[in-house]
Structures are given as C-alpha cells and as structure tokens.
C-alpha cells in the first residue's frame, strides 16, 4: 500500500523490499496494540459504571462521548465486552446515548490535519471506510440499550435536549422465560412491538446475558458477609464514602444558605431520616456528615445521635406507621462550590442510609443583586425538632422548612427567601444642626425599588405564573438583606414533580436575580 511504497521510495532501490514490509507491519501492529489497550480500558470503565449504577433507584441515562474504536475479535474480545456492558446496563436500568466526539468528519486531506499527500487517493479511500467502522461499536451500545447514536454532526445541543425529554417517560416491562429452550443460550434477544400500531417504533434494550446473575451471586454474598462483620462506626463511614447513596434507611438531605449579620454566609444542612415506628418503642439514629469544597477537602463536619422518644415516635391507630426526624447543622462557609455527604444508621436494626447534594454559595461581596436559597414548606414545629427531630413532645415551637419538599394536593406552599445587595437611592445633601448633630428627616435615603415574580414549572413549561409584584419593605429594613415570605396555592396542580422559581428585579440598579427549588406534589 501507500506506506510500503513510501518506505521503498525513501530508502532507495538497494533497500530490501522485505525490510520495508516488516517495518510497515511492525508499526501497524504497534498502533493496533496501543489502540486495543485504550479501547479495553475505556470499555472496562464503562462496564464498571454500568454495574455500580445498579445501586441507584430508577432508570438512568448515560451519555457516552467517544471518538470511536474498532471491534476486532481476532486480537481482542471487544465484542464480548460490549455484550457484557449492554447486559449490565439492562440489569441496572441504564440507557446509553452515544456521541461521536469527532463531529462531522470526511476523511479527506485538509489544512487542519497532518495526513500525508497521496496522489493515488489510497489513504483517502481507507479513511472513508474506517469512519463508519469506528462508529459500529457506538451504534451497538446505543441500539442494544434502547438509546440513540449521534454521529457526523457538530450540533449536539438539540440532541441532548430531545434525549432528556424522551427518556423522562417510559414503561417498565418484565419478562420471564417459560420454556427450557428460552432459558438456554448465553445471550438472549428480546423483541417488543405494539399490537395494532405498526406505525409506532419501540426502543428498548435488546438482550441480556442469562448466566450473569449466577456469576454475580458470590460477590453479593461476600459483600453481605463483610457488611455483617463491620462495626457500627465503619458501617456509617462506608455509607458516607459510598459512590452512590445507600437506601436501606431512607435519608434525605436539603442544603440552604443565607447571609447572617456578623457571621457571613451560613450553610444549613438539613438531614431527614424516615422510619417505621411501633408503639411504646423509641428510635435512635447516629448521623454523620461532611462538607467538601471543590477540591475534595473537608471544610465542615458533624456527628450526632438523634433520640426519638416512644411518645413522639408512636401515633394513634395502627401498630406501626411512618415517621421522621430532622437534624439541622449550620456552618459558616466562604463563597464557593460545595458537596455535602450525610449518612445515618438505625442503632437497633443496623440499617444505614446516605445522601449527597451540591450547592454553590455566591460571593455577596461583589454587590450584585442575589437571592438566598428558597426555604420552602415553612411550618411551626417543636423547638427541639430543628436539632433532634420533628417528632418531639416539647411545647415550645420554631419554624422548620421542608427537607423532602413533598406536599399534599390542595395544600399551600409557603416559602421564604432573602434579597441581598438591593440598591437604595442616594440621599440628598444633609443639613446638620450644630446643637443636636441630627440629620433632617427630609433627606433620608429612599428604599430600594424591587419587584418579584413567582412561577411554577413542570417539564420546563410554566404552569403557574403570578403577576410581577412590588416588594413591600419595612421602615427599618436593611437593604443588605431583605426578607420576602409568601404563599402559593397548589390546589389546581396534579400530582407530580415541579420547579418553583422566584425572580427579583431591582428597578433602580437594573439588575435581576433568580433562585429555584424543586418540589413534589403527592
């Protein structure tokens, strides 16, 4: 081919042809070997992601971005690895959408590449044939898991948006082999169609490896054995460090920040532990949490034990019912991006649960208009609930906001936020009285001119939009941090997941700020 001819031309007529052939084969073998190693490592990481994602509940969506690779079973087992990846994706409920990172490629010689000039066009023809071949594995991963493949285009945005929308709703199907013939074979194919609707197409994971469950059982048993042998402290720390949340014990986390006078920005980590209680039996939970900055360095941590009395944990009626306990931890933190991880353990049953969440605290020193977090679901609860649980028998009360952001149909959503850095009008020149050193009331600064709008979205579409309202301010209000509290009726909204959006407009400074919070109607 081209490289053999180039070798002969470069070395002259006295260079043995066999030496050029050996040189070309050696270089080709080295290139293929390096490419195979990279492909093997990439597929190994992808398979590990599929298997670890099985710990997450529900359906998962994965975008796999790659510049393509070749499936050559003569020198590697890429095809078998692809089948194992699709099998692990099926069992974990993962749909893979692949994107060719090269975008629109032609394989022809241009100014951006270093392709050697070939008068006979042999290199160009080889490149044209290699492009679809390198995309075969990407097409297979998408098709076998029920996804799509994006290739030969530089426009990615619409593809991602369409993917998120079409994967938001799906049907969950289960199938059990009925005959011995169906139970045989290593890789089983599954086909689904809609009866009487030939114009509709069904995208689904097309197959699975039947023996995979048998090979996974020993590791699952070893994991269970290690968990039983672990100490309570190590179980709690393992749950905290787990790459995916543990769900044996329902744990929810909600992060909010506010700016407090003399303290700066304060991050509140609210942990809610849900549990089933029986009458005349108390509940005890160990809670562990840590806040990490964007470099993974711990900047705050907490550890506590929550004791819920039998009187607070039990209710009337059934012998067992669902209850919950809330713990709030506050830590002053500088502006930045943080991840908070929490874990809880039931001291009686040994069940553990964990949760994690990200939050970005803005830099309020920039004097830009900003909003605090939206504190939703405000309600009066026993005073000890903020530190030890909602289910307390104390008589004193305080305001506690919702952690799980779940509200009943027909209820009213009460929320609170703080407006920072609102601009007030500059006062006119003041006249000073030499006797009392007082300022004339007529030259006092005007209040900020603020307007606020509340919206509720579902599936990126507004379902409730309240008119823009002027923010009423108290006489002694501090322009640096202005509280705003309101209620909005949920009576017209059906059950589902929603997004609350609050936008404030500073008409004097011509600035705006927006804050959002997700909630669910059940």
Coordinates of C-alpha atoms in Angstrom, one line a residue:
X1 CA 0.0 0.0 0.0
X2 CA 0.9 3.6 0.4
X3 CA 3.3 3.3 3.3
X4 CA 5.1 0.4 1.7
X5 CA 5.7 2.5 -1.4
X6 CA 6.8 5.4 0.7
X7 CA 9.3 3.2 2.5
X8 CA 10.8 2.0 -0.7
X9 CA 11.0 5.5 -2.2
X10 CA 12.6 6.9 1.0
X11 CA 15.3 4.2 1.3
X12 CA 16.2 3.7 -2.3
X13 CA 16.4 0.8 -4.7
X14 CA 19.1 -1.1 -2.7
X15 CA 16.8 -1.4 0.4
X16 CA 15.3 -4.9 0.6
X17 CA 11.6 -5.0 0.0
X18 CA 11.1 -7.5 2.8
X19 CA 12.6 -5.0 5.2
X20 CA 10.0 -2.3 4.2
X21 CA 7.2 -4.9 4.6
X22 CA 8.5 -5.8 8.0
X23 CA 8.8 -2.2 9.1
X24 CA 5.2 -1.4 7.9
X25 CA 3.8 -4.5 9.7
X26 CA 5.6 -3.7 12.9
X27 CA 4.4 -0.1 13.0
X28 CA 0.8 -1.2 12.2
X29 CA 1.0 -3.8 14.9
X30 CA 2.2 -1.3 17.5
X31 CA -0.5 1.2 16.6
X32 CA -3.2 -1.5 16.8
X33 CA -1.8 -2.7 20.1
X34 CA -1.9 0.7 21.6
X35 CA -5.4 1.3 20.3
X36 CA -6.6 -2.0 21.7
X37 CA -5.2 -1.2 25.1
X38 CA -7.0 2.2 25.2
X39 CA -10.2 0.6 24.0
X40 CA -10.0 -2.2 26.6
X41 CA -9.5 0.4 29.4
X42 CA -12.4 2.5 28.1
X43 CA -14.8 -0.4 28.0
X44 CA -13.7 -1.6 31.4
X45 CA -14.5 1.8 32.9
X46 CA -17.9 1.8 31.1
X47 CA -18.8 -1.6 32.4
X48 CA -17.8 -0.6 35.9
X49 CA -20.1 2.4 35.6
X50 CA -23.0 0.2 34.5
X51 CA -22.6 -2.2 37.4
X52 CA -22.1 0.5 40.0
X53 CA -25.1 2.4 38.8
X54 CA -27.3 -0.5 39.7
X55 CA -27.3 0.8 43.3
X56 CA -29.2 3.9 42.1
X57 CA -33.0 3.6 42.0
X58 CA -35.0 4.2 38.8
X59 CA -34.0 4.5 35.2
X60 CA -30.6 6.1 34.4
X61 CA -29.4 8.0 31.3
X62 CA -25.7 7.9 30.3
X63 CA -24.1 9.9 27.5
X64 CA -21.0 8.1 26.2
X65 CA -18.8 10.5 24.3
X66 CA -16.0 8.9 22.2
X67 CA -14.1 9.4 19.0
X68 CA -14.9 5.8 18.1
X69 CA -13.0 2.5 18.2
X70 CA -12.8 -0.7 16.2
X71 CA -14.2 -4.1 17.0
X72 CA -11.6 -6.7 16.1
X73 CA -12.2 -10.1 17.7
X74 CA -9.1 -11.6 16.2
X75 CA -6.8 -9.7 18.5
X76 CA -9.2 -8.7 21.3
X77 CA -12.5 -9.6 22.9
X78 CA -14.2 -6.2 22.3
X79 CA -17.4 -7.9 21.1
X80 CA -17.8 -9.9 24.3
X81 CA -17.1 -6.8 26.4
X82 CA -19.8 -4.9 24.5
X83 CA -22.3 -7.7 25.3
X84 CA -21.3 -7.6 29.0
X85 CA -21.7 -3.8 29.0
X86 CA -25.2 -4.0 27.5
X87 CA -26.2 -6.8 29.9
X88 CA -25.0 -4.8 32.9
X89 CA -26.9 -1.7 31.5
X90 CA -30.1 -3.7 31.2
X91 CA -29.9 -5.0 34.7
X92 CA -29.1 -1.6 36.1
X93 CA -31.8 0.2 34.1
X94 CA -29.4 2.3 32.1
X95 CA -30.0 3.7 28.6
X96 CA -26.8 4.7 26.7
X97 CA -26.8 7.5 24.2
X98 CA -23.5 7.7 22.3
X99 CA -22.0 10.8 20.7
X100 CA -19.1 10.7 18.2
X101 CA -16.7 13.4 19.5
X102 CA -15.2 13.9 16.1
X103 CA -18.4 15.6 14.9
X104 CA -18.6 16.0 11.1
X105 CA -15.6 14.2 9.6
X106 CA -14.9 13.5 5.9
X107 CA -11.5 11.7 6.0
X108 CA -10.2 13.9 3.2
X109 CA -7.0 15.9 3.3
X110 CA -7.4 19.4 4.7
X111 CA -5.4 22.2 6.3
X112 CA -6.3 21.1 9.9
X113 CA -4.8 17.6 9.6
X114 CA -1.3 16.1 9.1
X115 CA -2.4 13.4 6.6
X116 CA 0.4 12.8 4.0
X117 CA -0.3 13.7 0.4
X118 CA -1.4 10.7 -1.6
X119 CA -1.6 11.1 -5.4
X120 CA -3.4 7.8 -5.9
X121 CA -6.1 8.5 -3.2
X122 CA -5.4 5.3 -1.3
X123 CA -5.3 6.9 2.1
X124 CA -8.4 8.9 1.5
X125 CA -10.3 5.8 0.5
X126 CA -9.0 3.9 3.6
X127 CA -10.1 6.8 5.8
X128 CA -13.6 6.9 4.3
X129 CA -14.0 3.2 5.0
X130 CA -12.6 3.5 8.6
X131 CA -15.1 6.2 9.7
X132 CA -18.2 4.0 9.7
X133 CA -16.3 1.1 11.0
X134 CA -15.1 3.0 14.0
X135 CA -18.7 4.0 14.7
X136 CA -20.1 0.5 14.8
X137 CA -19.4 0.0 18.5
X138 CA -21.1 3.3 19.4
X139 CA -24.1 2.3 17.3
X140 CA -24.3 -1.1 19.0
X141 CA -24.1 0.3 22.5
X142 CA -26.9 2.7 21.8
X143 CA -29.1 0.3 19.9
X144 CA -28.7 -2.6 22.4
X145 CA -29.7 -0.5 25.4
X146 CA -32.6 1.4 23.8
X147 CA -30.7 4.6 23.1
X148 CA -29.6 6.6 20.1
X149 CA -26.3 7.4 18.4
X150 CA -25.3 10.9 17.3
X151 CA -22.7 10.9 14.6
X152 CA -21.5 13.0 11.6
X153 CA -22.7 16.3 13.0
X154 CA -21.3 19.2 15.0
X155 CA -24.7 20.2 16.6
X156 CA -25.1 18.5 20.0
X157 CA -27.5 20.7 21.9
X158 CA -30.8 19.7 20.3
X159 CA -29.8 16.0 20.5
X160 CA -29.2 16.3 24.3
X161 CA -32.5 18.2 24.9
X162 CA -34.5 15.7 22.9
X163 CA -32.9 12.8 24.7
X164 CA -33.7 14.2 28.1
X165 CA -37.3 14.7 27.1
X166 CA -37.9 11.3 25.5
X167 CA -36.3 9.4 28.4
X168 CA -38.3 11.2 31.1
X169 CA -41.3 8.9 30.4
X170 CA -41.1 5.2 29.9
X171 CA -42.8 1.9 30.5
X172 CA -41.2 -0.8 32.8
X173 CA -41.6 -4.3 31.3
X174 CA -40.8 -7.6 32.9
X175 CA -40.4 -10.9 31.2
X176 CA -39.8 -14.5 32.4
X177 CA -38.6 -17.4 30.2
X178 CA -41.3 -20.0 30.0
X179 CA -39.6 -23.0 28.3
X180 CA -36.2 -24.7 28.7
X181 CA -35.4 -23.6 25.1
X182 CA -35.8 -20.0 26.1
X183 CA -33.6 -20.5 29.1
X184 CA -30.7 -21.8 27.1
X185 CA -28.0 -19.7 25.4
X186 CA -25.5 -17.2 26.6
X187 CA -27.0 -14.0 25.1
X188 CA -30.8 -13.7 24.9
X189 CA -32.6 -11.4 22.5
X190 CA -35.8 -9.6 23.4
X191 CA -38.3 -8.0 20.9
X192 CA -41.3 -5.8 21.8
X193 CA -43.9 -4.4 19.5
X194 CA -47.3 -2.7 20.0
X195 CA -50.2 -4.7 18.7
X196 CA -52.3 -2.9 16.2
X197 CA -49.9 0.1 15.9
X198 CA -47.4 -0.8 13.2
X199 CA -46.6 2.9 12.7
X200 CA -45.0 3.1 16.2
X201 CA -41.5 2.0 16.9
X202 CA -40.3 0.7 20.3
X203 CA -36.8 1.3 21.5
X204 CA -35.6 -0.9 24.3
X205 CA -32.7 -2.9 25.5
X206 CA -32.5 -5.8 23.1
X207 CA -30.9 -8.6 25.1
X208 CA -29.1 -9.8 28.2
X209 CA -26.6 -12.5 29.3
X210 CA -28.5 -15.2 31.0
X211 CA -25.7 -16.5 33.2
X212 CA -24.8 -13.1 34.6
X213 CA -26.9 -13.5 37.7
X214 CA -25.1 -16.7 38.7
X215 CA -21.7 -15.1 38.4
X216 CA -22.8 -12.1 40.5
X217 CA -24.2 -14.1 43.4
X218 CA -20.9 -15.0 45.1
X219 CA -19.7 -11.3 45.2
X220 CA -23.0 -10.2 46.6
X221 CA -22.8 -12.9 49.3
X222 CA -19.2 -11.7 50.1
X223 CA -20.4 -8.1 50.3
X224 CA -23.2 -9.1 52.7
X225 CA -20.8 -11.0 54.9
X226 CA -18.4 -8.1 55.1
X227 CA -21.3 -5.8 56.0
X228 CA -22.3 -8.0 58.8
X229 CA -18.8 -8.2 60.2
X230 CA -18.3 -4.4 60.1
X231 CA -18.6 -2.3 63.2
X232 CA -21.3 0.3 63.5
X233 CA -18.8 3.1 63.1
X234 CA -17.3 1.5 60.0
X235 CA -20.8 0.9 58.5
X236 CA -21.6 4.6 59.0
X237 CA -18.4 5.7 57.4
X238 CA -18.7 3.3 54.5
X239 CA -22.2 4.6 53.8
X240 CA -20.8 8.2 53.9
X241 CA -18.0 7.4 51.4
X242 CA -20.1 5.2 49.1
X243 CA -20.1 6.5 45.5
X244 CA -23.9 6.1 45.4
X245 CA -26.5 6.8 48.1
X246 CA -27.5 3.9 50.4
X247 CA -31.2 3.3 50.6
X248 CA -31.6 0.7 53.4
X249 CA -32.7 3.5 55.7
X250 CA -34.5 6.4 53.9
X251 CA -32.3 9.5 54.3
X252 CA -32.9 12.9 52.7
X253 CA -30.7 16.0 52.5
X254 CA -31.6 19.6 51.8
X255 CA -29.0 22.4 51.6
X256 CA -29.7 26.1 52.1
X257 CA -27.6 29.2 52.5
X258 CA -28.3 32.6 54.0
X259 CA -26.2 35.6 54.9
X260 CA -26.4 36.5 58.6
X261 CA -25.2 39.7 60.1
X262 CA -21.7 39.5 61.7
X263 CA -21.4 35.8 60.6
X264 CA -21.4 35.9 56.8
X265 CA -22.8 33.2 54.6
X266 CA -24.1 30.2 56.6
X267 CA -24.8 26.8 55.1
X268 CA -27.6 24.8 56.7
X269 CA -27.5 21.0 56.1
X270 CA -30.9 19.5 57.0
X271 CA -31.0 15.8 57.4
X272 CA -34.3 13.9 57.5
X273 CA -34.5 10.2 58.5
X274 CA -37.7 8.4 57.8
X275 CA -38.6 5.2 59.7
X276 CA -41.4 2.9 60.7
X277 CA -42.2 3.0 64.4
X278 CA -44.1 0.9 66.8
X279 CA -46.0 2.0 69.9
X280 CA -44.0 2.1 73.1
X281 CA -40.7 1.8 71.3
X282 CA -38.2 4.6 70.9
X283 CA -35.9 5.1 68.0
X284 CA -32.2 6.1 67.9
X285 CA -30.1 7.2 64.9
X286 CA -26.4 8.0 64.5
X287 CA -25.9 10.8 62.0
X288 CA -22.5 11.6 60.3
X289 CA -21.9 14.4 57.8
X290 CA -19.1 16.2 56.0
X291 CA -18.9 19.2 53.7
X292 CA -16.3 19.2 50.9
X293 CA -15.0 22.0 48.8
X294 CA -14.5 21.9 45.0
X295 CA -11.1 20.3 45.6
X296 CA -12.5 17.5 47.8
X297 CA -11.1 19.0 51.0
X298 CA -13.3 18.7 54.2
X299 CA -14.3 22.2 55.4
X300 CA -17.0 21.3 57.9
X301 CA -18.3 18.1 59.6
X302 CA -20.8 17.0 62.2
X303 CA -21.7 13.9 64.1
X304 CA -24.7 13.4 66.4
X305 CA -27.1 10.9 67.9
X306 CA -30.8 11.5 67.5
X307 CA -33.1 10.1 70.2
X308 CA -36.8 10.0 69.5
X309 CA -38.9 9.1 72.5
X310 CA -41.6 6.4 72.3
X311 CA -44.3 9.1 72.8
X312 CA -43.0 11.1 69.9
X313 CA -42.4 8.2 67.6
X314 CA -45.7 6.4 68.0
X315 CA -49.1 7.6 66.9
X316 CA -52.7 6.6 67.2
X317 CA -54.3 3.9 65.1
X318 CA -52.0 1.3 63.6
X319 CA -49.3 -0.5 65.5
X320 CA -46.7 0.8 63.0
X321 CA -46.6 3.9 61.0
X322 CA -44.1 6.1 59.1
X323 CA -42.5 8.9 61.0
X324 CA -39.4 11.0 60.5
X325 CA -36.8 13.0 62.5
X326 CA -34.9 16.1 61.3
X327 CA -31.5 17.4 62.2
X328 CA -30.1 20.8 61.2
X329 CA -26.4 21.6 61.1
X330 CA -25.2 25.2 60.4
X331 CA -21.7 26.1 59.4
X332 CA -20.3 29.4 58.2
X333 CA -18.6 28.9 54.9
X334 CA -16.9 31.2 52.3
X335 CA -18.4 31.6 48.8
X336 CA -17.7 28.6 46.6
X337 CA -18.9 25.2 45.4
X338 CA -19.5 22.5 48.0
X339 CA -20.7 18.9 48.2
X340 CA -22.3 17.7 51.4
X341 CA -22.5 14.0 52.3
X342 CA -24.5 12.6 55.1
X343 CA -25.1 9.1 56.4
X344 CA -27.4 7.7 59.1
X345 CA -27.7 4.4 60.9
X346 CA -30.5 2.9 62.9
X347 CA -28.8 1.7 66.1
X348 CA -31.5 -1.0 66.6
X349 CA -31.8 -2.6 63.2
X350 CA -28.3 -1.6 61.9
X351 CA -29.8 -0.3 58.6
X352 CA -27.9 2.5 57.0
X353 CA -28.8 5.2 54.5
X354 CA -27.0 8.1 52.9
X355 CA -27.5 11.1 50.7
X356 CA -25.4 13.8 48.9
X357 CA -26.0 17.1 47.4
X358 CA -24.2 20.0 45.7
X359 CA -24.6 23.7 46.4
X360 CA -22.9 26.9 45.3
X361 CA -22.7 29.9 47.6
X362 CA -22.3 33.1 45.7
X363 CA -19.9 35.9 46.5
X364 CA -22.2 38.6 48.0
X365 CA -19.2 41.0 48.4
X366 CA -19.5 41.7 44.7
X367 CA -22.5 43.8 45.5
X368 CA -24.5 42.1 42.7
X369 CA -28.2 41.5 43.4
X370 CA -28.7 38.0 44.7
X371 CA -31.2 35.7 46.5
X372 CA -30.7 33.3 49.3
X373 CA -31.9 29.7 48.9
X374 CA -35.6 29.2 48.8
X375 CA -36.8 27.9 52.2
X376 CA -39.9 26.0 51.2
X377 CA -42.7 24.4 53.3
X378 CA -42.3 26.6 56.4
X379 CA -44.3 25.3 59.4
X380 CA -44.3 25.6 63.1
X381 CA -42.8 22.6 64.9
X382 CA -41.5 21.7 68.4
X383 CA -38.3 23.7 69.2
X384 CA -36.2 20.6 69.5
X385 CA -37.1 19.4 66.1
X386 CA -34.5 21.5 64.4
X387 CA -31.8 19.6 66.2
X388 CA -33.4 16.4 67.3
X389 CA -36.4 15.7 65.2
X390 CA -39.8 16.8 64.1
X391 CA -41.5 14.2 66.3
X392 CA -40.8 15.7 69.7
X393 CA -43.1 16.3 72.7
X394 CA -41.7 19.7 73.6
X395 CA -44.2 22.5 73.9
X396 CA -42.0 25.4 72.5
X397 CA -42.1 25.8 68.7
X398 CA -39.9 27.2 66.0
X399 CA -40.1 27.5 62.2
X400 CA -38.9 24.4 60.3
X401 CA -38.7 24.2 56.5
X402 CA -39.4 21.1 54.5
X403 CA -36.5 18.7 53.8
X404 CA -38.1 16.3 51.4
X405 CA -40.0 19.1 49.5
X406 CA -43.2 16.9 49.3
X407 CA -46.6 18.4 49.7
X408 CA -50.1 17.1 49.6
X409 CA -52.5 18.0 46.7
X410 CA -54.6 21.0 47.5
X411 CA -52.2 22.4 50.1
X412 CA -50.4 25.8 50.1
X413 CA -46.7 26.1 49.7
X414 CA -45.1 28.7 52.0
X415 CA -41.6 29.9 51.2
X416 CA -39.1 32.4 52.5
X417 CA -36.1 34.0 50.8
X418 CA -33.7 36.9 51.4
X419 CA -32.8 39.6 48.9
X420 CA -29.2 40.7 49.0
X421 CA -27.5 43.9 47.8
X422 CA -30.6 45.8 46.8
X423 CA -29.7 49.3 45.8
X424 CA -31.3 52.3 47.6
X425 CA -31.4 55.8 46.3
X426 CA -28.6 58.1 47.4
X427 CA -29.7 60.7 49.9
X428 CA -29.6 64.4 49.1
X429 CA -27.1 66.7 50.8
X430 CA -27.8 66.7 54.5
X431 CA -28.1 69.8 56.7
X432 CA -26.6 69.4 60.2
X433 CA -27.8 71.1 63.4
X434 CA -24.8 72.2 65.5
X435 CA -26.9 71.7 68.7
X436 CA -28.1 68.1 68.4
X437 CA -26.0 66.8 65.5
X438 CA -29.1 65.3 63.9
X439 CA -30.0 64.9 60.2
X440 CA -33.0 66.4 58.6
X441 CA -35.7 63.7 58.0
X442 CA -36.4 65.1 54.6
X443 CA -33.0 63.9 53.3
X444 CA -33.3 60.2 54.4
X445 CA -32.4 57.7 51.7
X446 CA -35.2 56.2 49.7
X447 CA -36.0 52.5 50.0
X448 CA -34.9 50.0 47.2
X449 CA -37.4 49.7 44.3
X450 CA -37.9 45.9 44.0
X451 CA -40.4 43.8 42.1
X452 CA -40.7 40.0 42.4
X453 CA -42.4 37.3 40.3
X454 CA -43.2 33.7 41.3
X455 CA -43.5 30.8 38.7
X456 CA -44.0 27.1 38.9
X457 CA -42.7 24.9 36.1
X458 CA -43.4 21.3 35.1
X459 CA -41.4 19.6 32.3
X460 CA -39.8 23.0 31.5
X461 CA -43.2 24.6 30.9
X462 CA -44.7 27.2 33.2
X463 CA -48.0 26.0 34.8
X464 CA -48.4 28.9 37.3
X465 CA -47.2 32.5 36.7
X466 CA -48.1 35.1 39.2
X467 CA -48.0 38.8 38.2
X468 CA -45.0 40.9 39.0
X469 CA -45.5 42.4 42.4
X470 CA -43.7 45.3 44.2
X471 CA -41.9 44.1 47.3
X472 CA -43.2 45.9 50.4
X473 CA -40.4 46.9 52.7
X474 CA -40.4 47.8 56.4
X475 CA -39.2 51.2 57.5
X476 CA -36.2 49.8 59.3
X477 CA -35.4 47.2 56.7
X478 CA -31.7 46.5 56.0
X479 CA -31.1 46.9 52.2
X480 CA -28.2 44.4 52.5
X481 CA -30.7 41.5 53.4
X482 CA -34.4 41.9 52.8
X483 CA -36.7 39.0 53.8
X484 CA -39.5 38.1 51.5
X485 CA -42.2 35.5 52.5
X486 CA -45.2 34.3 50.5
X487 CA -47.6 31.5 50.0
X488 CA -48.8 29.9 46.8
X489 CA -51.8 27.6 46.3
X490 CA -51.1 24.1 44.9
X491 CA -54.8 23.3 44.6
X492 CA -55.0 23.3 40.8
X493 CA -51.9 21.2 40.3
X494 CA -52.0 17.4 39.8
X495 CA -49.5 15.1 41.5
X496 CA -46.0 15.2 40.0
X497 CA -42.7 16.9 40.2
X498 CA -42.4 20.7 39.8
X499 CA -39.9 23.6 39.9
X500 CA -40.5 26.7 42.0
X501 CA -38.8 29.8 40.5
X502 CA -38.6 33.2 42.2
X503 CA -37.2 36.2 40.2
X504 CA -36.5 39.6 41.8
X505 CA -35.9 42.7 39.8
X506 CA -34.1 45.8 41.1
X507 CA -35.5 48.6 39.0
X508 CA -33.1 51.2 40.3
X509 CA -29.9 49.1 39.7
X510 CA -31.4 47.4 36.6
X511 CA -30.4 44.0 37.9
X512 CA -32.2 40.7 38.4
X513 CA -31.6 37.5 40.3
X514 CA -33.3 34.1 40.2
X515 CA -33.5 31.2 42.6
X516 CA -35.1 27.8 42.1
X517 CA -36.2 24.9 44.2
X518 CA -37.7 21.5 43.2
X519 CA -40.7 20.0 45.0
X520 CA -43.2 17.2 44.5
X521 CA -47.0 17.0 44.9
X522 CA -48.2 13.6 46.2

